[in-house]
Short mmCIF file of C-alpha atoms in Angstrom, two decimals:
data_model
loop_
_atom_site.label_atom_id
_atom_site.label_comp_id
_atom_site.label_asym_id
_atom_site.label_seq_id
_atom_site.Cartn_x
_atom_site.Cartn_y
_atom_site.Cartn_z
CA MET A 1 13.24 -8.31 24.69
CA THR A 2 9.57 -6.80 23.76
CA THR A 3 6.90 -5.44 25.75
CA ASN A 4 3.42 -6.38 25.33
CA THR A 5 2.76 -2.75 25.66
CA GLU A 6 5.89 -1.86 22.65
CA THR A 7 4.34 -4.21 20.53
CA VAL A 8 0.96 -3.11 20.46
CA THR A 9 2.25 0.33 19.31
CA THR A 10 4.87 -0.25 17.67
CA GLU A 11 1.85 -2.44 15.26
CA THR A 12 -0.57 0.54 15.62
CA ASP A 13 2.12 3.04 14.45
CA ALA A 14 2.52 0.92 11.41
CA LYS A 15 -1.46 0.29 10.91
CA GLU A 16 -2.01 3.56 11.56
CA VAL A 17 0.89 4.93 8.63
CA VAL A 18 -0.49 2.24 6.19
CA LEU A 19 -4.00 3.44 5.90
CA ALA A 20 -3.63 6.67 6.06
CA PHE A 21 -0.75 6.03 3.29
CA VAL A 22 -3.73 4.38 0.92
CA GLN A 23 -6.27 6.62 2.46
CA ALA A 24 -4.72 9.64 1.00
CA ILE A 25 -4.44 7.19 -2.23
CA ASN A 26 -7.71 7.63 -2.60
CA ASP A 27 -8.04 10.34 -2.25
CA GLU A 28 -5.48 11.82 -4.78
CA ASP A 29 -4.18 13.33 -1.77
CA PHE A 30 -0.04 12.33 -3.64
CA LYS A 31 1.81 15.11 -1.43
CA THR A 32 0.56 13.24 1.64
CA ALA A 33 0.95 9.72 0.50
CA ARG A 34 4.39 11.02 -0.66
CA SER A 35 4.71 12.49 3.15
CA LEU A 36 4.47 8.30 4.17
CA ALA A 37 6.54 6.80 1.89
CA SER A 38 9.97 6.16 2.31
CA ASP A 39 12.29 8.08 -0.24
CA ASP A 40 13.96 4.69 -0.70
CA MET A 41 10.48 2.80 -0.34
CA THR A 42 10.67 -0.62 -2.89
CA PHE A 43 7.38 -1.86 -4.55
CA GLN A 44 7.07 -4.71 -6.21
CA GLY A 45 3.95 -6.26 -8.27
CA VAL A 46 2.73 -8.62 -10.55
CA LEU A 47 4.02 -6.01 -13.33
CA GLY A 48 7.04 -4.60 -12.47
CA ALA A 49 9.13 -3.21 -9.72
CA ARG A 50 9.80 0.10 -8.43
CA ASP A 51 12.60 2.28 -6.57
CA GLY A 52 12.15 4.83 -4.74
CA GLY A 53 8.93 7.17 -2.87
CA ASP A 54 8.54 9.21 -5.95
CA ALA A 55 8.60 6.72 -8.70
CA TYR A 56 5.59 4.89 -6.67
CA ILE A 57 4.26 7.74 -5.97
CA GLN A 58 3.76 9.05 -9.13
CA ASP A 59 2.69 6.41 -10.95
CA MET A 60 -0.41 6.37 -8.15
CA GLU A 61 -1.10 9.75 -9.25
CA LYS A 62 -1.44 8.49 -13.19
CA MET A 63 -3.09 4.72 -12.06
CA LYS A 64 -5.79 6.73 -10.59
CA LEU A 65 -6.03 3.84 -8.16
CA LYS A 66 -8.92 3.22 -5.12
CA TYR A 67 -8.71 0.90 -2.68
CA ALA A 68 -11.86 -0.74 -0.22
CA ILE A 69 -10.03 -1.63 2.27
CA GLN A 70 -11.56 -5.18 3.85
CA LYS A 71 -9.45 -6.55 6.36
CA ALA A 72 -5.94 -5.57 7.96
CA PHE A 73 -3.19 -8.42 9.66
CA VAL A 74 -0.69 -6.80 11.44
CA GLU A 75 2.25 -8.08 13.17
CA GLY A 76 4.67 -6.35 14.22
CA ASP A 77 5.97 -3.38 11.64
CA ASP A 78 4.86 -5.77 8.81
CA VAL A 79 0.89 -4.73 7.31
CA CYS A 80 -1.21 -6.85 5.68
CA LEU A 81 -4.03 -5.08 3.15
CA PHE A 82 -6.49 -7.57 1.69
CA TYR A 83 -8.91 -4.90 -0.19
CA ASP A 84 -10.56 -4.23 -3.67
CA LEU A 85 -8.93 -2.99 -5.89
CA THR A 86 -10.91 -0.45 -8.42
CA MET A 87 -9.23 1.38 -11.85
CA SER A 88 -11.33 2.55 -14.65
CA GLY A 89 -14.32 1.06 -13.59
CA LYS A 90 -12.62 -2.38 -13.22
CA THR A 91 -12.43 -3.43 -9.66
CA ILE A 92 -10.87 -6.95 -8.51
CA VAL A 93 -9.40 -8.40 -5.17
CA GLY A 94 -5.58 -7.94 -3.87
CA CYS A 95 -3.42 -8.03 -1.25
CA GLY A 96 -0.66 -6.12 -0.01
CA TRP A 97 1.64 -6.78 2.28
CA TYR A 98 3.72 -3.20 2.99
CA GLN A 99 6.40 -2.62 5.24
CA VAL A 100 6.47 0.15 8.18
CA GLN A 101 10.09 1.06 8.73
CA ASP A 102 11.44 4.66 11.10
CA GLY A 103 6.33 5.74 10.61
CA LYS A 104 6.98 5.22 6.32
CA VAL A 105 6.09 3.00 3.47
CA HIS A 106 9.48 0.89 3.28
CA SER A 107 8.76 -1.92 1.04
CA LEU A 108 5.51 -2.36 -0.28
CA LYS A 109 5.13 -6.13 -1.71
CA VAL A 110 1.02 -6.76 -4.73
CA LEU A 111 -0.16 -9.69 -5.16
CA PHE A 112 -3.92 -9.76 -7.23
CA ASP A 113 -4.72 -11.06 -11.21
CA PRO A 114 -4.41 -8.21 -13.81
CA ARG A 115 -5.70 -9.36 -16.43
CA PRO A 116 -8.93 -7.25 -16.34
CA PHE A 117 -6.62 -4.22 -15.72
CA LEU A 118 -5.33 -5.68 -19.13
CA GLU A 119 -7.06 -4.33 -22.40
CA GLY A 120 -9.14 -7.45 -23.50
CA GLY A 121 -8.87 -8.98 -20.05
CA LYS A 122 -12.03 -9.73 -18.82
#
C-alpha cells in the first residue's frame, strides 16, 4: 500500500518533470526537452501520432509551439495540463495528458481544435 507521503512525492515529481518538459519546449531548449522524454515515448494527437522521443522532439523543433499553462491536475504519475497553445501567431485552447515513468515523459495525448492552425482555418 502506498503511503500519503509516497503519493505526494510521486505526484510532485511527475508534475515537476512535465512542467520542466513544457518549459524546455517553450524556451526552445530541445536538448533538455529530449532528456525529459523517454526513448520509447508515444504521442497521440488530433493530426497524428509519433513513436519515440527523438521523433516527438524533432516535430517540436519545427513547430515552434508556445504553451501558456492555465491549470495542472495530477494523479500519481499522470499529469493533465490545460493550456493556451500558440503557433504561427494563432492561439487555441488545448489539453495534454502526460504519463511519467522513471522520471521521464513516457506518453502524451493531446486534444484541441486544429482548424485555426490548418491552412484556410479561421
